CSV table of C-alpha atoms and ligand atoms in Angstrom, one decimal:
chain,number,residue,atom,x,y,z
G,1,MET,CA,-7.5,-248.2,-80.5
G,2,HIS,CA,-7.5,-248.1,-84.3
G,3,ASN,CA,-9.0,-244.8,-85.5
G,4,ILE,CA,-10.5,-245.0,-88.9
G,5,LYS,CA,-12.3,-242.3,-91.0
G,6,THR,CA,-14.9,-243.1,-93.7
G,7,GLN,CA,-18.0,-241.4,-95.2
G,8,VAL,CA,-20.7,-243.9,-94.2
G,9,THR,CA,-20.5,-246.5,-91.4
G,10,ILE,CA,-23.0,-249.4,-92.1
G,11,ILE,CA,-23.9,-251.5,-89.1
G,12,GLY,CA,-25.2,-254.9,-90.2
G,13,GLY,CA,-24.0,-257.2,-93.0
G,14,GLY,CA,-27.4,-258.7,-94.0
G,15,PRO,CA,-29.3,-257.9,-97.2
G,16,ALA,CA,-29.9,-254.2,-96.3
G,17,GLY,CA,-26.3,-253.4,-95.2
G,18,LEU,CA,-24.6,-255.3,-98.0
G,19,THR,CA,-26.8,-253.8,-100.7
G,20,LEU,CA,-26.4,-250.3,-99.4
G,21,SER,CA,-22.6,-250.9,-99.2
G,22,HIS,CA,-22.5,-252.1,-102.8
G,23,ILE,CA,-24.5,-249.1,-104.2
G,24,LEU,CA,-22.5,-246.5,-102.2
G,25,ASP,CA,-19.2,-248.1,-103.3
G,26,HIS,CA,-20.2,-248.0,-106.9
G,27,ALA,CA,-21.2,-244.4,-106.5
G,28,GLY,CA,-17.7,-243.6,-105.1
G,29,ILE,CA,-19.0,-243.1,-101.5
G,30,GLU,CA,-16.6,-244.7,-99.0
G,31,ASN,CA,-18.2,-247.0,-96.5
G,32,ILE,CA,-17.4,-249.7,-93.9
G,33,VAL,CA,-19.7,-252.6,-92.9
G,34,LEU,CA,-19.7,-253.9,-89.4
G,35,GLU,CA,-21.2,-257.4,-89.0
G,36,ARG,CA,-21.5,-259.1,-85.6
G,37,GLN,CA,-21.6,-262.6,-86.9
G,38,SER,CA,-19.2,-264.6,-89.2
G,39,LYS,CA,-19.9,-264.6,-92.9
G,40,GLU,CA,-20.7,-268.3,-92.7
G,41,HIS,CA,-23.3,-267.6,-90.0
G,42,VAL,CA,-25.0,-264.9,-92.1
G,43,LEU,CA,-25.0,-267.2,-95.2
G,44,SER,CA,-26.5,-270.0,-93.1
G,45,ARG,CA,-29.7,-268.1,-92.4
G,46,ILE,CA,-32.8,-269.3,-94.3
G,47,ARG,CA,-35.4,-266.6,-94.6
G,48,ALA,CA,-37.3,-265.0,-97.5
G,49,GLY,CA,-38.1,-266.5,-100.8
G,50,VAL,CA,-40.0,-264.1,-103.0
G,51,LEU,CA,-39.0,-260.7,-104.4
G,52,GLU,CA,-41.4,-258.0,-105.5
G,53,PRO,CA,-40.8,-256.8,-109.1
G,54,ALA,CA,-39.2,-253.5,-107.9
G,55,ALA,CA,-36.8,-255.4,-105.6
G,56,ALA,CA,-35.8,-257.7,-108.5
G,57,GLN,CA,-35.3,-254.7,-110.8
G,58,LEU,CA,-33.2,-252.9,-108.2
G,59,LEU,CA,-30.8,-255.9,-108.0
G,60,ARG,CA,-30.6,-255.8,-111.8
G,61,ASP,CA,-30.0,-252.1,-111.9
G,62,ILE,CA,-27.1,-252.4,-109.4
G,63,GLY,CA,-25.5,-255.3,-111.4
G,64,LEU,CA,-26.6,-258.1,-109.0
G,65,GLY,CA,-29.4,-259.6,-111.1
G,66,GLU,CA,-27.5,-262.1,-113.2
G,67,ARG,CA,-27.7,-265.2,-111.0
G,68,MET,CA,-31.2,-264.2,-109.9
G,69,ASP,CA,-32.4,-264.2,-113.5
G,70,ALA,CA,-30.5,-267.4,-114.3
G,71,ASN,CA,-31.5,-269.4,-111.3
G,72,GLY,CA,-34.6,-267.6,-109.9
G,73,LYS,CA,-38.1,-268.3,-111.3
G,74,SER,CA,-40.6,-265.7,-112.4
G,75,LYS,CA,-44.0,-266.3,-110.8
G,76,ASP,CA,-47.2,-264.8,-112.0
G,77,GLY,CA,-48.4,-264.6,-108.4
G,78,THR,CA,-49.2,-266.7,-105.4
G,79,LYS,CA,-52.1,-269.1,-104.8
G,80,ILE,CA,-54.5,-269.2,-101.8
G,81,VAL,CA,-56.4,-272.4,-101.2
G,82,TRP,CA,-59.3,-272.5,-98.7
G,83,GLN,CA,-60.9,-275.4,-96.9
G,84,ASP,CA,-64.3,-276.0,-98.7
G,85,ARG,CA,-64.0,-273.1,-101.1
G,86,PRO,CA,-62.5,-272.6,-104.6
G,87,ASP,CA,-58.8,-271.6,-105.0
G,88,PHE,CA,-57.8,-268.0,-105.5
G,89,PHE,CA,-54.7,-266.7,-107.3
G,90,ILE,CA,-53.1,-263.4,-106.4
G,91,ASP,CA,-52.4,-262.8,-110.1
G,92,THR,CA,-49.8,-259.9,-110.1
G,93,LYS,CA,-48.9,-260.6,-113.7
G,94,LYS,CA,-52.6,-260.3,-114.9
G,95,TRP,CA,-53.5,-257.2,-112.9
G,96,THR,CA,-50.2,-255.3,-112.7
G,97,GLY,CA,-48.3,-256.7,-115.6
G,98,GLN,CA,-45.5,-257.6,-113.3
G,99,PRO,CA,-44.5,-261.1,-112.1
G,100,MET,CA,-42.9,-261.8,-108.7
G,101,MET,CA,-39.5,-263.4,-108.6
G,102,ALA,CA,-38.8,-266.6,-106.6
G,103,TYR,CA,-35.2,-266.3,-105.5
G,104,GLY,CA,-34.1,-267.1,-101.9
G,105,GLN,CA,-32.6,-264.6,-99.5
G,106,THR,CA,-29.8,-267.0,-98.9
G,107,ASN,CA,-28.9,-266.8,-102.6
G,108,ILE,CA,-29.1,-263.0,-102.6
G,109,THR,CA,-26.8,-262.8,-99.6
G,110,GLU,CA,-24.3,-265.1,-101.3
G,111,ASP,CA,-24.4,-262.9,-104.4
G,112,LEU,CA,-23.9,-259.8,-102.2
G,113,TYR,CA,-21.0,-261.2,-100.3
G,114,GLU,CA,-19.4,-262.4,-103.6
G,115,ALA,CA,-19.8,-258.9,-105.2
G,116,ARG,CA,-18.5,-257.1,-102.1
G,117,GLU,CA,-15.4,-259.3,-101.8
G,118,ARG,CA,-14.8,-258.9,-105.5
G,119,ASP,CA,-14.9,-255.1,-105.1
G,120,GLY,CA,-12.6,-255.2,-102.1
G,121,ALA,CA,-15.3,-253.9,-99.7
G,122,GLN,CA,-14.3,-253.1,-96.1
G,123,ILE,CA,-16.4,-255.6,-94.1
G,124,TYR,CA,-15.5,-256.3,-90.5
G,125,THR,CA,-17.1,-259.6,-89.6
G,126,GLU,CA,-17.4,-260.8,-86.0
G,127,ALA,CA,-17.4,-257.1,-84.9
G,128,LYS,CA,-18.5,-257.2,-81.3
G,129,GLY,CA,-19.7,-254.6,-78.8
G,130,VAL,CA,-20.8,-252.1,-81.5
G,131,GLN,CA,-21.6,-248.7,-79.8
G,132,ILE,CA,-23.0,-245.7,-81.6
G,133,HIS,CA,-21.9,-242.2,-80.5
G,134,ASP,CA,-22.8,-238.6,-81.2
G,135,ILE,CA,-25.4,-239.1,-83.9
G,136,ASP,CA,-26.8,-235.7,-83.1
G,137,THR,CA,-23.5,-234.0,-84.0
G,138,SER,CA,-21.6,-233.6,-87.3
G,139,ASP,CA,-19.0,-236.0,-85.9
G,140,PRO,CA,-20.7,-239.3,-85.2
G,141,SER,CA,-18.7,-242.4,-84.5
G,142,VAL,CA,-19.0,-246.1,-83.9
G,143,THR,CA,-16.7,-248.2,-81.6
G,144,PHE,CA,-16.3,-251.9,-81.6
G,145,THR,CA,-13.9,-254.7,-81.1
G,146,GLN,CA,-12.7,-257.5,-83.4
G,147,GLY,CA,-10.8,-260.2,-81.6
G,148,THR,CA,-8.5,-258.3,-79.3
G,149,GLU,CA,-8.4,-255.1,-81.4
G,150,GLN,CA,-10.4,-252.0,-80.5
G,151,TYR,CA,-11.7,-249.7,-83.3
G,152,LYS,CA,-13.3,-246.3,-83.6
G,153,ILE,CA,-14.8,-245.3,-86.9
G,154,SER,CA,-15.7,-241.7,-87.5
G,155,SER,CA,-17.9,-241.0,-90.4
G,156,ASP,CA,-20.4,-238.4,-91.8
G,157,TYR,CA,-23.3,-240.8,-91.5
G,158,ILE,CA,-24.3,-244.1,-89.9
G,159,ALA,CA,-26.7,-246.5,-91.5
G,160,GLY,CA,-28.4,-248.8,-89.0
G,161,CYS,CA,-29.0,-252.1,-91.0
G,162,ASP,CA,-28.6,-254.3,-88.0
G,163,GLY,CA,-32.0,-256.0,-87.9
G,164,PHE,CA,-34.6,-256.1,-85.2
G,165,HIS,CA,-32.2,-257.0,-82.4
G,166,GLY,CA,-29.4,-254.6,-83.3
G,167,PRO,CA,-28.3,-251.4,-81.4
G,168,SER,CA,-29.2,-248.8,-84.0
G,169,ARG,CA,-32.9,-248.3,-83.3
G,170,GLN,CA,-32.1,-247.9,-79.6
G,171,ALA,CA,-29.6,-245.1,-80.4
G,172,ILE,CA,-32.6,-242.9,-81.2
G,173,PRO,CA,-33.7,-241.2,-78.0
G,174,THR,CA,-36.9,-242.6,-76.5
G,175,SER,CA,-38.2,-239.0,-76.3
G,176,VAL,CA,-38.1,-239.0,-80.1
G,177,ARG,CA,-38.9,-242.7,-81.0
G,178,LYS,CA,-42.5,-243.9,-81.4
G,179,GLU,CA,-43.0,-247.7,-81.7
G,180,TYR,CA,-46.1,-249.4,-83.1
G,181,GLU,CA,-46.5,-253.2,-82.6
G,182,ARG,CA,-48.8,-256.1,-83.0
G,183,VAL,CA,-47.6,-259.4,-81.7
G,184,TYR,CA,-49.5,-262.4,-83.0
G,185,PRO,CA,-50.5,-265.4,-80.9
G,186,PHE,CA,-48.8,-267.9,-83.2
G,187,GLY,CA,-45.5,-268.4,-85.2
G,188,TRP,CA,-44.5,-270.1,-88.4
G,189,LEU,CA,-42.7,-273.5,-88.2
G,190,GLY,CA,-40.7,-273.7,-91.4
G,191,ILE,CA,-38.7,-276.6,-92.8
G,192,MET,CA,-36.5,-277.1,-95.8
G,193,VAL,CA,-36.6,-280.4,-97.6
G,194,GLU,CA,-34.6,-281.7,-100.6
G,195,LYS,CA,-37.6,-282.6,-102.7
G,196,PRO,CA,-39.3,-281.1,-105.8
G,197,PRO,CA,-41.7,-278.3,-104.8
G,198,LEU,CA,-45.2,-277.7,-105.9
G,199,GLU,CA,-45.6,-275.5,-108.9
G,200,ASP,CA,-46.9,-272.5,-107.1
G,201,PHE,CA,-46.3,-270.6,-103.8
G,202,ILE,CA,-49.5,-271.5,-101.9
G,203,TYR,CA,-51.0,-270.1,-98.7
G,204,ALA,CA,-53.6,-272.6,-97.3
G,205,TYR,CA,-56.3,-271.5,-94.9
G,206,HIS,CA,-57.6,-274.2,-92.6
G,207,LYS,CA,-59.7,-273.9,-89.5
G,208,ASP,CA,-56.9,-275.7,-87.5
G,209,GLY,CA,-54.2,-273.3,-88.8
G,210,MET,CA,-52.4,-271.9,-91.8
G,211,ALA,CA,-50.0,-273.8,-94.0
G,212,MET,CA,-47.7,-272.7,-96.8
G,213,ALA,CA,-45.9,-274.2,-99.7
G,214,ALA,CA,-42.8,-272.4,-101.0
G,215,GLN,CA,-39.7,-273.3,-102.9
G,216,ARG,CA,-36.0,-272.4,-103.5
G,217,ASN,CA,-35.1,-274.5,-106.6
G,218,PRO,CA,-36.3,-277.5,-108.5
G,219,MET,CA,-34.9,-279.8,-105.8
G,220,LEU,CA,-35.5,-277.7,-102.7
G,221,SER,CA,-38.9,-277.1,-101.1
G,222,ARG,CA,-39.8,-274.9,-98.1
G,223,TYR,CA,-43.0,-275.5,-96.2
G,224,TYR,CA,-44.5,-273.8,-93.2
G,225,VAL,CA,-47.3,-274.5,-90.7
G,226,GLN,CA,-48.8,-272.1,-88.1
G,227,VAL,CA,-48.0,-273.2,-84.6
G,228,PRO,CA,-48.8,-271.7,-81.1
G,229,THR,CA,-46.2,-269.4,-79.7
G,230,SER,CA,-45.9,-271.8,-76.8
G,231,ASP,CA,-44.5,-274.5,-79.1
G,232,SER,CA,-40.8,-275.2,-79.4
G,233,ILE,CA,-38.9,-277.0,-82.2
G,234,ASP,CA,-38.5,-280.0,-79.9
G,235,ASP,CA,-42.3,-280.5,-80.0
G,236,TRP,CA,-42.2,-281.0,-83.7
G,237,SER,CA,-40.8,-284.2,-85.3
G,238,ASP,CA,-40.6,-284.3,-89.1
G,239,GLN,CA,-43.5,-286.8,-89.0
G,240,ARG,CA,-45.7,-284.5,-87.0
G,241,PHE,CA,-44.9,-281.6,-89.3
G,242,TRP,CA,-45.8,-283.5,-92.4
G,243,ASP,CA,-49.0,-284.9,-90.9
G,244,THR,CA,-50.1,-281.4,-90.0
G,245,LEU,CA,-49.1,-279.9,-93.3
G,246,LEU,CA,-50.9,-282.5,-95.4
G,247,HIS,CA,-54.0,-282.2,-93.2
G,248,ARG,CA,-54.2,-278.5,-93.8
G,249,PHE,CA,-53.9,-278.7,-97.6
G,250,PRO,CA,-56.8,-279.9,-99.8
G,251,GLU,CA,-56.4,-283.5,-100.9
G,252,GLU,CA,-55.7,-282.6,-104.5
G,253,LEU,CA,-52.6,-280.8,-103.4
G,254,SER,CA,-51.4,-282.8,-100.3
G,255,SER,CA,-51.3,-285.8,-102.6
G,256,LYS,CA,-48.7,-284.0,-104.7
G,257,ILE,CA,-46.5,-282.8,-101.8
G,258,GLN,CA,-43.2,-284.9,-101.7
G,259,THR,CA,-42.2,-285.3,-98.1
G,260,GLY,CA,-38.8,-286.2,-96.7
G,261,PRO,CA,-36.3,-285.5,-93.9
G,262,SER,CA,-35.9,-281.8,-93.1
G,263,ILE,CA,-32.5,-280.3,-93.6
G,264,GLU,CA,-33.5,-277.2,-91.7
G,265,LYS,CA,-36.3,-276.6,-89.2
G,266,SER,CA,-37.1,-273.4,-87.2
G,267,ILE,CA,-39.9,-271.4,-85.7
G,268,ALA,CA,-40.2,-267.7,-86.5
G,269,PRO,CA,-42.4,-265.6,-84.2
G,270,LEU,CA,-44.8,-263.2,-86.0
G,271,ARG,CA,-45.1,-259.6,-85.3
G,272,SER,CA,-45.9,-256.3,-87.0
G,273,PHE,CA,-43.6,-253.5,-85.8
G,274,VAL,CA,-42.7,-250.0,-86.9
G,275,SER,CA,-40.3,-247.6,-85.2
G,276,GLU,CA,-40.7,-244.0,-86.2
G,277,PRO,CA,-38.8,-241.9,-87.3
G,278,MET,CA,-36.4,-243.9,-89.4
G,279,SER,CA,-33.7,-241.3,-89.1
G,280,PHE,CA,-32.3,-239.1,-86.3
G,281,GLY,CA,-29.4,-236.7,-86.8
G,282,THR,CA,-26.8,-238.6,-88.8
G,283,LEU,CA,-28.3,-242.0,-88.1
G,284,PHE,CA,-30.5,-243.6,-90.8
G,285,LEU,CA,-32.3,-247.0,-90.2
G,286,ALA,CA,-33.0,-249.4,-93.0
G,287,GLY,CA,-34.7,-252.8,-93.1
G,288,ASP,CA,-35.6,-254.9,-90.0
G,289,ALA,CA,-33.8,-252.4,-87.8
G,290,ALA,CA,-36.8,-250.1,-88.3
G,291,HIS,CA,-39.7,-252.4,-89.1
G,292,ILE,CA,-40.9,-256.0,-89.0
G,293,VAL,CA,-43.8,-257.7,-90.9
G,294,PRO,CA,-45.2,-261.1,-90.5
G,295,PRO,CA,-44.0,-263.3,-93.4
G,296,THR,CA,-47.5,-263.7,-94.7
G,297,GLY,CA,-47.2,-261.0,-97.3
G,298,ALA,CA,-43.5,-261.8,-98.3
G,299,LYS,CA,-42.7,-258.1,-97.5
G,300,GLY,CA,-39.8,-258.1,-95.0
G,301,LEU,CA,-36.9,-258.5,-97.4
G,302,ASN,CA,-38.6,-256.3,-100.0
G,303,LEU,CA,-39.0,-253.5,-97.6
G,304,ALA,CA,-35.2,-253.7,-96.8
G,305,PHE,CA,-34.6,-253.2,-100.5
G,306,SER,CA,-36.9,-250.2,-100.8
G,307,ASP,CA,-35.4,-248.5,-97.7
G,308,VAL,CA,-31.9,-249.0,-99.2
G,309,TYR,CA,-33.1,-247.6,-102.6
G,310,TYR,CA,-34.3,-244.4,-100.8
G,311,LEU,CA,-31.3,-244.1,-98.5
G,312,SER,CA,-28.6,-244.8,-101.2
G,313,ARG,CA,-30.3,-242.2,-103.4
G,314,ALA,CA,-30.3,-239.7,-100.6
G,315,LEU,CA,-26.7,-240.2,-99.8
G,316,GLN,CA,-25.7,-239.9,-103.5
G,317,HIS,CA,-27.6,-236.6,-103.8
G,318,HIS,CA,-25.8,-235.3,-100.7
G,319,TYR,CA,-22.3,-236.2,-101.9
G,320,SER,CA,-22.7,-235.6,-105.6
G,321,GLU,CA,-25.1,-232.6,-105.7
G,322,GLY,CA,-24.7,-231.2,-102.2
G,323,SER,CA,-28.5,-231.6,-101.7
G,324,ASP,CA,-29.9,-233.0,-98.5
G,325,HIS,CA,-33.5,-233.0,-99.8
G,326,TYR,CA,-33.7,-236.8,-99.9
G,327,LEU,CA,-31.9,-237.2,-96.6
G,328,GLU,CA,-34.5,-234.9,-95.0
G,329,LYS,CA,-37.4,-236.7,-96.7
G,330,TYR,CA,-36.0,-240.3,-96.2
G,331,SER,CA,-38.0,-241.3,-93.2
G,332,GLU,CA,-41.4,-240.1,-94.4
G,333,MET,CA,-40.8,-241.5,-97.9
G,334,ALA,CA,-39.7,-244.9,-96.6
G,335,LEU,CA,-42.4,-245.0,-94.0
G,336,ARG,CA,-45.2,-244.5,-96.7
G,337,ARG,CA,-44.1,-247.8,-98.3
G,338,VAL,CA,-43.5,-249.5,-95.0
G,339,TRP,CA,-47.0,-248.8,-93.6
G,340,ALA,CA,-48.6,-249.9,-96.9
G,341,ALA,CA,-46.7,-253.2,-96.5
G,342,GLU,CA,-47.6,-253.4,-92.8
G,343,ASN,CA,-51.2,-253.1,-93.8
G,344,THR,CA,-51.1,-255.7,-96.5
G,345,SER,CA,-49.1,-258.2,-94.3
G,346,TRP,CA,-51.5,-257.6,-91.3
G,347,TRP,CA,-54.6,-258.1,-93.5
G,348,LEU,CA,-53.3,-261.3,-95.1
G,349,THR,CA,-52.2,-262.6,-91.7
G,350,LYS,CA,-55.8,-262.0,-90.4
G,351,LEU,CA,-57.2,-263.6,-93.5
G,352,LEU,CA,-55.1,-266.8,-93.4
G,353,HIS,CA,-54.6,-267.7,-89.8
G,354,TYR,CA,-56.7,-269.2,-87.0
G,355,PHE,CA,-56.7,-266.8,-84.0
G,356,PRO,CA,-57.2,-268.6,-80.7
G,357,ASP,CA,-59.4,-265.8,-79.3
G,358,GLU,CA,-61.5,-265.2,-82.4
G,359,ASP,CA,-65.3,-265.5,-82.4
G,360,LYS,CA,-67.9,-266.4,-85.0
G,361,PHE,CA,-68.2,-262.8,-86.2
G,362,ASP,CA,-64.4,-262.8,-87.0
G,363,GLN,CA,-64.8,-266.0,-88.9
G,364,LYS,CA,-67.7,-264.6,-91.0
G,365,ILE,CA,-65.7,-261.5,-91.8
G,366,ARG,CA,-62.8,-263.7,-92.9
G,367,GLU,CA,-65.0,-265.8,-95.1
G,368,ASN,CA,-66.6,-262.7,-96.6
G,369,ASP,CA,-63.2,-261.2,-97.3
G,370,TYR,CA,-62.2,-264.3,-99.2
G,371,ASP,CA,-65.5,-264.6,-101.1
G,372,LEU,CA,-65.0,-261.0,-102.2
G,373,LEU,CA,-61.6,-262.0,-103.6
G,374,LEU,CA,-63.3,-264.8,-105.5
G,375,THR,CA,-66.0,-262.6,-107.0
G,376,SER,CA,-64.8,-259.0,-107.2
G,377,GLU,CA,-62.2,-258.0,-109.9
G,378,ASP,CA,-61.7,-254.7,-108.0
G,379,HIS,CA,-60.7,-256.6,-104.9
G,380,GLN,CA,-58.5,-258.9,-107.0
G,381,ARG,CA,-56.7,-256.0,-108.7
G,382,ALA,CA,-56.3,-254.2,-105.4
G,383,LEU,CA,-54.7,-257.2,-103.6
G,384,ALA,CA,-52.4,-257.8,-106.6
G,385,TYR,CA,-51.1,-254.2,-106.4
G,386,GLU,CA,-50.7,-254.5,-102.7
G,387,TYR,CA,-48.8,-257.7,-103.1
G,388,ILE,CA,-46.2,-256.1,-105.5
G,389,GLY,CA,-45.8,-253.2,-103.1
G,390,LEU,CA,-46.0,-249.4,-103.7
G,391,PRO,CA,-43.9,-248.1,-106.5
G,392,PHE,CA,-40.7,-246.4,-105.4
G,393,GLU,CA,-41.4,-242.6,-105.1
G,394,ASP,CA,-39.4,-240.1,-107.3
P,401,FAS,P1,-31.1,-258.9,-91.2
P,401,FAS,O1,-31.7,-259.2,-89.8
P,401,FAS,O2,-31.2,-259.8,-92.3
P,401,FAS,O3,-29.6,-258.4,-91.1
P,401,FAS,C1,-29.2,-257.7,-90.0
P,401,FAS,C2,-27.7,-258.0,-89.8
P,401,FAS,O4,-27.2,-257.2,-88.7
P,401,FAS,C3,-27.5,-259.4,-89.4
P,401,FAS,O5,-26.5,-260.1,-90.2
P,401,FAS,C4,-27.0,-259.3,-87.9
P,401,FAS,O6,-26.1,-260.3,-87.6
P,401,FAS,C5,-26.3,-258.0,-87.9
P,401,FAS,N1,-26.3,-257.4,-86.6
P,401,FAS,C6,-27.2,-257.4,-85.6
P,401,FAS,N2,-26.8,-256.8,-84.5
P,401,FAS,C7,-25.6,-256.3,-84.8
P,401,FAS,C8,-24.6,-255.6,-84.0
P,401,FAS,N3,-24.8,-255.3,-82.8
P,401,FAS,N4,-23.4,-255.3,-84.6
P,401,FAS,C9,-23.2,-255.7,-85.9
P,401,FAS,N5,-24.1,-256.4,-86.7
P,401,FAS,C10,-25.2,-256.7,-86.1
P,401,FAS,N6,-39.1,-261.9,-95.1
P,401,FAS,C11,-39.8,-262.2,-96.2
P,401,FAS,O7,-40.0,-261.4,-97.1
P,401,FAS,N7,-40.2,-263.5,-96.4
P,401,FAS,C12,-40.0,-264.5,-95.5
P,401,FAS,O8,-40.4,-265.6,-95.6
P,401,FAS,C13,-39.2,-264.2,-94.3
P,401,FAS,N8,-38.9,-265.2,-93.4
P,401,FAS,C14,-38.2,-264.8,-92.3
P,401,FAS,C15,-37.9,-265.8,-91.3
P,401,FAS,C16,-37.1,-265.4,-90.1
P,401,FAS,C17,-36.8,-266.5,-89.1
P,401,FAS,C18,-36.7,-264.1,-89.9
P,401,FAS,C19,-36.0,-263.7,-88.7
P,401,FAS,C20,-37.1,-263.1,-90.9
P,401,FAS,C21,-37.8,-263.5,-92.1
P,401,FAS,N9,-38.1,-262.6,-93.1
P,401,FAS,C22,-38.8,-262.9,-94.2
P,401,FAS,C23,-37.7,-261.2,-92.9
P,401,FAS,C24,-36.2,-261.1,-93.3
P,401,FAS,O9,-36.1,-261.7,-94.6
P,401,FAS,C25,-35.8,-259.7,-93.2
P,401,FAS,O10,-36.8,-258.8,-93.7
P,401,FAS,C26,-34.5,-259.4,-93.9
P,401,FAS,O11,-33.5,-260.3,-93.4
P,401,FAS,C27,-34.2,-257.9,-93.6
P,401,FAS,O12,-32.9,-257.7,-93.9
P,401,FAS,P2,-32.0,-256.8,-92.9
P,401,FAS,O13,-32.8,-255.5,-92.7
P,401,FAS,O14,-30.7,-256.7,-93.6
P,401,FAS,O15,-31.9,-257.5,-91.5
P,402,PHB,C1,-40.7,-268.3,-98.7
P,402,PHB,O1,-40.4,-268.5,-99.8
P,402,PHB,O2,-40.1,-268.7,-97.7
P,402,PHB,C2,-41.9,-267.4,-98.4
P,402,PHB,C3,-42.6,-266.9,-99.5
P,402,PHB,C4,-43.7,-266.0,-99.3
P,402,PHB,C5,-44.1,-265.8,-98.0
P,402,PHB,C6,-43.4,-266.3,-96.9
P,402,PHB,C7,-42.3,-267.1,-97.1
P,402,PHB,O3,-45.2,-265.0,-97.8
């Protein structure tokens, strides 16, 4: 058994874990990252594509914004198109003065791994059997194996950045943990295609189901269609995907969509989920380990960054100023922003998707919500501020 001591043990080498490790390292706080998968597996994941202004600025502030600003695209907002109604633009630039940033999570994770390796970070990939011990004491530890070697890491704090399926959340006693969940009766079938994208990110409402146009770079497009949860990827040939997508977009847009063979195709289930509190003893959860949002509001990755902003600040105040104020306030501060994003994502999911069990009243409410966006500047401004997310609290 290798016995190792550090200050913060970070479980999970996705965006939350790697960003936290980077910030702590540059603040002189020793940390070790444990990642279950290989680096190649983590970098192969295709997920988010849009950063809120605050998340983009955080990456710049921690010295990781150069490739984002060089290769990403500033977007004034996101378009909604609606069968038989005028288009709407969630104009964050006009109403909040802040554009969104189109830069894929895959690129961000590449930038993070490159920076961590350059800085000589301690990252254990293919760390298996992670177990968390004694988080309600001042001597918490994590045990795991890598290959045939066994390890025990003792640290002051443990950061659970291990996503929805990781062990960290489960380490909080059920007597303390409260979970809130909404599982949606549909998923998003997403594909990646090496073709020029449309100009805008576009959500399309159609009575048969939602569709979405996204992008990664001038020669890489990402598209989604709403599919029943009973569907599997084998039910969806590329041809069926394209027929469905073009059917759900208005003619003036579908005629501009360049189709082609998919280079990636996957179905993501949709759920809204929050686990409270986000901390217990010396364990602090960040990112998908604590909460999940449907991708409709482009919030998941952005919440991971705001959690990491709050947690890294709290740990820096502990080590540099001996103050535990932000550690004690972490969960309630992070959850204020999480619940605001849960609300926005839930509202946009209701607005833009066909629900199999909905009735005519639901449809009239949906149409009225959209018509208010078309006619009311107050509603337009409110949605724009929701779409960029709450400002980070002092
Ligand atoms: P992650 O899940 O990214 O990272 C957790 C890491 O912990 C993983 O690398 C995992 O391997 C590791 N881990 C898990 N268990 C472990 C263990 N026992 N030991 C060690 N390590 C362990 N968000 C958006 O904003 N827009 C989108 O369009 C979007 N699309 C998505 C599509 C899919 C299919 C999924 C699953 C999510 C999507 N998301 C989207 C949300 C997603 O981007 C997350 O919010 C983001 O990855 C959160 O980052 P982390 O909290 O770091 O969690
Ligand atoms: C994406 O770029 O994949 C994307 C963007 C915005 C969303 C969902 C997905 O709301």
